[in-house]
Coordinates of C-alpha atoms in Angstrom, one line a residue:
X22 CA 69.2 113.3 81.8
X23 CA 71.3 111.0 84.0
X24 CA 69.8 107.9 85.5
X25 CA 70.0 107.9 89.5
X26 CA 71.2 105.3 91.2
X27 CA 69.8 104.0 94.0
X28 CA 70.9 101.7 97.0
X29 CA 69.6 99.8 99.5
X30 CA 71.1 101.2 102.8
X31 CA 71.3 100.9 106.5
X32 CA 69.7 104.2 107.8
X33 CA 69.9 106.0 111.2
X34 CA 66.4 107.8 111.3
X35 CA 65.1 110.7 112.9
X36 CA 64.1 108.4 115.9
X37 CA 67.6 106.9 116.2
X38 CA 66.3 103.5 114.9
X39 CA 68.3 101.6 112.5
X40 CA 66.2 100.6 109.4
X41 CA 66.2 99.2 105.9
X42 CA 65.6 102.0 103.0
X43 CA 66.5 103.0 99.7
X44 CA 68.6 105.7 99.4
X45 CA 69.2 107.8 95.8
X46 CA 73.2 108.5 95.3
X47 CA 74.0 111.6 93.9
X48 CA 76.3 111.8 90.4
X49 CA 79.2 110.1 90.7
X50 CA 82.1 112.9 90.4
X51 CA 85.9 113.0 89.2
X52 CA 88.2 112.0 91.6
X53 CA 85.8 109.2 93.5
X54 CA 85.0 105.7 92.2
X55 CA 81.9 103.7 92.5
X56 CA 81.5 100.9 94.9
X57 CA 79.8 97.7 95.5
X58 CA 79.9 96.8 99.5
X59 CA 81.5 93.0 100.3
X60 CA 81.8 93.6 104.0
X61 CA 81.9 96.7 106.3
X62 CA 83.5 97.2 110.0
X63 CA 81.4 98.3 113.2
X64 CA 83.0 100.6 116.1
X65 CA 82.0 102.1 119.1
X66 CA 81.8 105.6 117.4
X67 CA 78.8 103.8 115.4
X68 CA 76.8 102.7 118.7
X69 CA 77.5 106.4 120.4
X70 CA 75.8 108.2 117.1
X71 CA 73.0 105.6 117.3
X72 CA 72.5 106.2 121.3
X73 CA 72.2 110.2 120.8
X74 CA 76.1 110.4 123.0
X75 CA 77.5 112.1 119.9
X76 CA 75.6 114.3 118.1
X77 CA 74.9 113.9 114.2
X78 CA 72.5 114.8 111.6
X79 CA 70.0 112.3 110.7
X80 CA 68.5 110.3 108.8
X81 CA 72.1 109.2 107.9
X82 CA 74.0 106.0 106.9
X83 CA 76.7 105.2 109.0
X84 CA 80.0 103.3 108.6
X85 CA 83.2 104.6 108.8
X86 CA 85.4 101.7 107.2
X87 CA 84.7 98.6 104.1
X88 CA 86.5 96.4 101.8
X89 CA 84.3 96.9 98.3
X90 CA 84.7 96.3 94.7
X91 CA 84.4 98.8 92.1
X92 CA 81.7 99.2 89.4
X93 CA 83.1 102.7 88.2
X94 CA 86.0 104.9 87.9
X95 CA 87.3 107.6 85.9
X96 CA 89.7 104.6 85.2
X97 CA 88.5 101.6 83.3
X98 CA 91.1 99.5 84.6
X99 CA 89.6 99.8 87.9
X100 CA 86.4 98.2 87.3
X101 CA 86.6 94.5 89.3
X102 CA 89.1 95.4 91.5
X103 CA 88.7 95.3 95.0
X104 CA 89.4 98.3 97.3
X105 CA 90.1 99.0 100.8
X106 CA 88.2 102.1 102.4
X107 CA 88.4 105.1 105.0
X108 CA 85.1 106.4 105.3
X109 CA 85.4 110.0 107.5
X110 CA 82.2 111.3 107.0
X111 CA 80.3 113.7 107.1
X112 CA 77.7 110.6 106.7
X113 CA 75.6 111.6 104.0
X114 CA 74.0 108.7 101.6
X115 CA 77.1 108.5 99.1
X116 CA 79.7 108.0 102.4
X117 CA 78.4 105.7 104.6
X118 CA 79.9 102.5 104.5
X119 CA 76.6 100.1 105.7
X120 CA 74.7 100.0 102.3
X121 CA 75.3 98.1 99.0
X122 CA 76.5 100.2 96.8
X123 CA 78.8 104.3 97.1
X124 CA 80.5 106.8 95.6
X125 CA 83.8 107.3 98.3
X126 CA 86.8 109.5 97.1
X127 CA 89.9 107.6 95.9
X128 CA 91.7 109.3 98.1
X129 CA 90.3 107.1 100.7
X130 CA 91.4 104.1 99.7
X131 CA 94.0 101.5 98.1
X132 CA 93.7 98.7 95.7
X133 CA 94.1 95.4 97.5
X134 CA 94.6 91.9 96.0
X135 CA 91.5 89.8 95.0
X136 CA 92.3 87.0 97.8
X137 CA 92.0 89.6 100.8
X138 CA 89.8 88.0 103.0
X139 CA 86.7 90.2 104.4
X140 CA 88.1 90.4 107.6
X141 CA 90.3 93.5 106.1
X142 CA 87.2 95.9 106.7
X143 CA 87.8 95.8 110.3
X144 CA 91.2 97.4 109.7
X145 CA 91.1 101.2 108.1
X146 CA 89.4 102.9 110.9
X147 CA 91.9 101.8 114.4
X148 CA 94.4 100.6 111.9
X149 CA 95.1 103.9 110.4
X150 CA 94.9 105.5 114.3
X151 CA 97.2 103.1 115.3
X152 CA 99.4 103.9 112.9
X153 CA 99.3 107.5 113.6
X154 CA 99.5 107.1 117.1
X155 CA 102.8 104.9 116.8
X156 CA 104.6 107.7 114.4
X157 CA 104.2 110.2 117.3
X158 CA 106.7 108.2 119.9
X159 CA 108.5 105.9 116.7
X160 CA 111.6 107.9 116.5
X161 CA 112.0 109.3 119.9
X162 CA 114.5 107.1 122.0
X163 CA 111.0 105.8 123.7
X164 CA 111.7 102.3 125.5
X165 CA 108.7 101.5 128.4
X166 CA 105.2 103.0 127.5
X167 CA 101.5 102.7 129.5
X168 CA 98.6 102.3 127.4
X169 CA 95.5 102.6 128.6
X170 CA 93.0 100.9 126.7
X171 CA 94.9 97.9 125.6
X172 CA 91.5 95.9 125.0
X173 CA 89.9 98.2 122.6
X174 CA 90.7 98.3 118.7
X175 CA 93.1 101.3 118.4
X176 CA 94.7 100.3 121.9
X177 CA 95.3 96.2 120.5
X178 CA 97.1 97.3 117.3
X179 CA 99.3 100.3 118.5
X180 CA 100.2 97.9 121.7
X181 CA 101.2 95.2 118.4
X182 CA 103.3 98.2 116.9
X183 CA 105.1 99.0 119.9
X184 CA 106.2 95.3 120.6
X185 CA 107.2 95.0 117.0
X186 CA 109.7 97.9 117.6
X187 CA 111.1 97.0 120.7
X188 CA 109.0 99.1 123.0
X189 CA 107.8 97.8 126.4
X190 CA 104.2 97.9 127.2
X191 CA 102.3 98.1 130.7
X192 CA 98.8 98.5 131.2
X193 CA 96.0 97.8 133.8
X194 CA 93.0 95.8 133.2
X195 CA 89.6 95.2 135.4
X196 CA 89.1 91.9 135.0
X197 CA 90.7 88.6 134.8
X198 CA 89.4 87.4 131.8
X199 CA 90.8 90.9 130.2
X200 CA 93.8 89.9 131.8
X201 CA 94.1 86.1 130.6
X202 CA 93.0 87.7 127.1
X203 CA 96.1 90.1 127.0
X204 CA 98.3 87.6 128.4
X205 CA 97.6 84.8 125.6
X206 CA 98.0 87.0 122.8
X207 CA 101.4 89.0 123.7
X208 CA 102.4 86.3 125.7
X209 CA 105.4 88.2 127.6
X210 CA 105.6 90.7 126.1
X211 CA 103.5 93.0 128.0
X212 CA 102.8 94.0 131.7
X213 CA 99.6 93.7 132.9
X214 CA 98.3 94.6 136.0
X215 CA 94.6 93.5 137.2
X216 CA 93.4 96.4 139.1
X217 CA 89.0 95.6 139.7
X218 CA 88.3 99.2 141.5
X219 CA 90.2 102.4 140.3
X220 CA 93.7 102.5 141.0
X221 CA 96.0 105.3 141.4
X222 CA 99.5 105.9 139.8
X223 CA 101.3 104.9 142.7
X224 CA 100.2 101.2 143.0
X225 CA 100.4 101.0 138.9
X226 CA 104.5 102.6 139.5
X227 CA 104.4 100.0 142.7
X228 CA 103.3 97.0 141.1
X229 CA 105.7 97.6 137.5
X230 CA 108.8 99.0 139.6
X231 CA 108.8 102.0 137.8
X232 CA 108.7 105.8 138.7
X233 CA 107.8 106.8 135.2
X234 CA 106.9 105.8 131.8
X235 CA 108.9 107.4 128.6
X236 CA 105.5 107.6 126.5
X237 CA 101.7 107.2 128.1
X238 CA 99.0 106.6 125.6
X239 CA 95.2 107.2 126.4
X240 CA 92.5 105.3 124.3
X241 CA 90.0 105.5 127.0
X242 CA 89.9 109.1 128.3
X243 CA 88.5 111.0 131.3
X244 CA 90.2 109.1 134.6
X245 CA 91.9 107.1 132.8
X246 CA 93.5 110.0 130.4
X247 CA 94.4 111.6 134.2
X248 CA 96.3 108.7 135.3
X249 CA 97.9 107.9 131.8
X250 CA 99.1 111.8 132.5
X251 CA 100.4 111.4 135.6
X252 CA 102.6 108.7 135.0
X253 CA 104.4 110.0 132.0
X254 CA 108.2 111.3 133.3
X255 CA 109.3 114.7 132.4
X256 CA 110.3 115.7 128.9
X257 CA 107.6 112.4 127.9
X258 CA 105.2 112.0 125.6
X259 CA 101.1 111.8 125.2
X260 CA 99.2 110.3 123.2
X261 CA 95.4 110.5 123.1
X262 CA 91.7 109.7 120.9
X263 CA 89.8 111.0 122.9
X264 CA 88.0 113.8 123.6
X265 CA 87.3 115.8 126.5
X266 CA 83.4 117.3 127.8
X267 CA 84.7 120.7 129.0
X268 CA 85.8 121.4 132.4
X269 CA 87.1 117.3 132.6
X270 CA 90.6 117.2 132.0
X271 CA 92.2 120.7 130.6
X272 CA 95.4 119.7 129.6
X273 CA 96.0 123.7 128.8
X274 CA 95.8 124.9 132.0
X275 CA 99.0 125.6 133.7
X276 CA 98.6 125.4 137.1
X277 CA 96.9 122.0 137.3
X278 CA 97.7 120.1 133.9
X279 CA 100.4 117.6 134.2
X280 CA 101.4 118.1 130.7
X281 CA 102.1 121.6 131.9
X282 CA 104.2 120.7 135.2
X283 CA 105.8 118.0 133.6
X284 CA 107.0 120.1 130.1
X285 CA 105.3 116.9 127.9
X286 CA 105.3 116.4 124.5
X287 CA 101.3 116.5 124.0
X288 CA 99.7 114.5 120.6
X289 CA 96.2 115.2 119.6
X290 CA 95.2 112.2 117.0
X291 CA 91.7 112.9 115.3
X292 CA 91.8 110.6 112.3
X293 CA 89.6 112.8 110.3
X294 CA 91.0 115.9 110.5
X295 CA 92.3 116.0 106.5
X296 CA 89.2 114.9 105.9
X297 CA 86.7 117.8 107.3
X298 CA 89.7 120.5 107.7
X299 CA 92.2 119.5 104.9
X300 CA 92.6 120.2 101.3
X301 CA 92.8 117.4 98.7
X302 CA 96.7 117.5 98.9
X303 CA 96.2 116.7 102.6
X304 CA 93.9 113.6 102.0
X305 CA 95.8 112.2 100.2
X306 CA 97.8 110.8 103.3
X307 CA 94.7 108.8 103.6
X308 CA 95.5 107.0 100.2
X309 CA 99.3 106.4 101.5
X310 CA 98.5 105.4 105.0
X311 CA 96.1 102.9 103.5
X312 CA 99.0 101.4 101.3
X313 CA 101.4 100.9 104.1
X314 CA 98.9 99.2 106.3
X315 CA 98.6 96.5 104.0
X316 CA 101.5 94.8 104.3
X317 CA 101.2 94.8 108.1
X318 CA 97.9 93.4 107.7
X319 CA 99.7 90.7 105.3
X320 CA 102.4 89.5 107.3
X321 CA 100.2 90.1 110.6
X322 CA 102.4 92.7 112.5
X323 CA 98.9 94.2 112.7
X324 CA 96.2 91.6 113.6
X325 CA 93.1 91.0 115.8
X326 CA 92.7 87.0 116.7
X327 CA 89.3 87.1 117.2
X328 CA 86.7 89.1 114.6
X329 CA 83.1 88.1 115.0
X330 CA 81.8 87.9 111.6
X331 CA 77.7 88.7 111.0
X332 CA 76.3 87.2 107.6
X333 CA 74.2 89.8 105.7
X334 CA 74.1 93.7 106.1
X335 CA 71.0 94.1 107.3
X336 CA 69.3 96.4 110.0
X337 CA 68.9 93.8 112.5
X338 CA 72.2 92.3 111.8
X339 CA 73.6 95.8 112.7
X340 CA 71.5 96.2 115.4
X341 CA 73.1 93.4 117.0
X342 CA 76.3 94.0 116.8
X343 CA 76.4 97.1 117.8
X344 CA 74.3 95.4 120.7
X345 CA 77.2 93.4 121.6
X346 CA 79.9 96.0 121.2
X347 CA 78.0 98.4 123.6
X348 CA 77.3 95.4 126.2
X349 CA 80.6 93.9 125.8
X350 CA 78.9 90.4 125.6
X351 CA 82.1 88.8 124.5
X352 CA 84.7 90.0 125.8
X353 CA 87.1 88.1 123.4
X354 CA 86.2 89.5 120.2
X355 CA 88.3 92.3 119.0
X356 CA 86.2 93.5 116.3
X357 CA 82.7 93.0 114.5
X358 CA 82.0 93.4 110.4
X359 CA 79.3 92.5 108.8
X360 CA 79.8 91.1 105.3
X361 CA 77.1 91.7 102.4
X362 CA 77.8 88.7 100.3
X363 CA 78.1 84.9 101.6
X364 CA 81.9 84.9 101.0
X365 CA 84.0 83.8 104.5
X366 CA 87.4 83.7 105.0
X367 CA 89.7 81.3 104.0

């Protein structure tokens, strides 16, 4: 008879309040690897689960993204090294992210060096979109491209990719202080234009000079996906996260979808689609995307300037945070993790 393991974890219970339990893990099995928990990212998608906005199956332990170290692996070698993690869910008590110790499959992660700071867990979830987003429009001749959704976490690193390779960004903004964020981290090279009330495509193709944009991306959806649409030229290319209440915005309707009258090149990007709809041979881009943001995270291609670090993974440390990303009490932070151990960043 096998010993279980147990963990302390973060839970989401029936009530949708965040508590403090202990959870049993099932049997480790081939193909994952054992995990202890060093520090663990928070996102939006977290706060909507906890508010009831997107439906899920509870009690459950949520997290989608951590940098951990292993305890076990099919491969001895393993043990002691730290690993960066994907964590797509479904959330059961063995894929969760906000608990001490899982099981997560190692196709969902990459080896990192021991001197990785924590701040790394804020990373596999928007960095990974990002990414995915970027390869859409990479090779396609694109040179000027609206993102809406600049401020958010998949929005700031796919608006980093694009300037990296040359691309042109424009984007609006409500506020000023968005807009004196924006400006001091890309300096020049973006287009920003503060619009308070909602604005329609002619002012934003006033204000830039432009009739069209090559490539429009949408990280905020529902108006903003509409206007993001409407600006694209013919022949162009959109990108979106998000998704769509029926009835909203039907982008498959003919006779009043732009992306219809305006013949464009339409992405879908759902980060977890390998993950609930794919085969093992198909995750395993999760493994391989993983690898290849590291270096960008290295040399800082890919970078937030301002994560707000929490000390301890507890439920009212969690509670806050997601507090603050749902309030938007600081508008300067980029990101939120919480870390499980006292180590900081260097």
């Amino acid at each position: 008879m096998t010993n279980t393991l147990k963990t302390r974890a973060i839970e989401l219970n029936s009530q949708q309040s965040l508590i403090e339990s202990e959870w049993n893990i099932p049997e480790r099995q081939t193909g994952e690897i054992t995990i202890n928990v060093i520090s663990a990212g928070l996102n939006p998608v977290d706060y909507k689960f906890r508010n009831g906005s997107i439906p899920i199956q509870l009690p459950a332990v949520l997290g989608h993204e951590c940098l951990g170290e292993i305890i076990d692996s099919d491969n001895h070698d393993d043990i002691g090294r730290r690993v960066l993690a994907y964590l797509p869910g479904p959330h059961t008590q063995s894929s969760g992210a906000w608990c001490d110790t899982l099981h997560v499959s190692r196709l969902f992660t990459t080896i990192i060096p021991d001197t990785a700071p924590v701040e790394y867990a804020a990373y596999p979830l928007c960095g990974l979109t990002a990414m995915r987003c970027f390869r859409r429009i990479q090779h396609q001749g694109i040179k000027h491209c609206f993102v809406a959704g600049v401020s958010g976490g998949v929005g700031w690193l796919f608006t980093q990719l694009c300037i990296h390779h040359g691309i042109t960004v424009y984007t609006t903004v409500r506020s000023e202080a968005s807009h004196h964020k924006i400006q001091s981290a890309f300096n020049d090279s973006i287009h920003c234009m503060v619009a308070t009330n909602a604005t329609s495509s002619d002012a934003i193709q006033q204000h830039f000079q432009r009739d069209h944009f090559d490539a429009c991306a949408d990280f905020v959806g529902g108006q903003q996906k509409l206007l993001a649409l409407s600006l694209c030229g013919f022949n162009g290319h959109f990108i979106t996260i998000v998704e769509e209440q029926s009835g909203c915005v039907d982008l498959l309707d003919a006779r009043e979808s732009p992306a219809f009258q305006k013949s464009l090149c339409v992405h879908f990007e759902f980060l977890g689609a390998q993950a609930y709809f794919g085969t093992p041979t198909d995750q395993k881009t999760y493994q391989d995307e993983l690898q290849q943001l590291i270096p960008l995270l290295d040399n800082q291609t890919l970078h937030y300037p301002n994560i707000k670090i929490l000390q301890g993974l507890h439920a009212e440390t969690v509670q806050t945070g997601l507090d603050q990303l749902e309030q938007r009490t600081d508008p300067n932070v980029n990101k939120i993790i919480v870390t499980n151990t006292n180590e900081t960043s260097s």
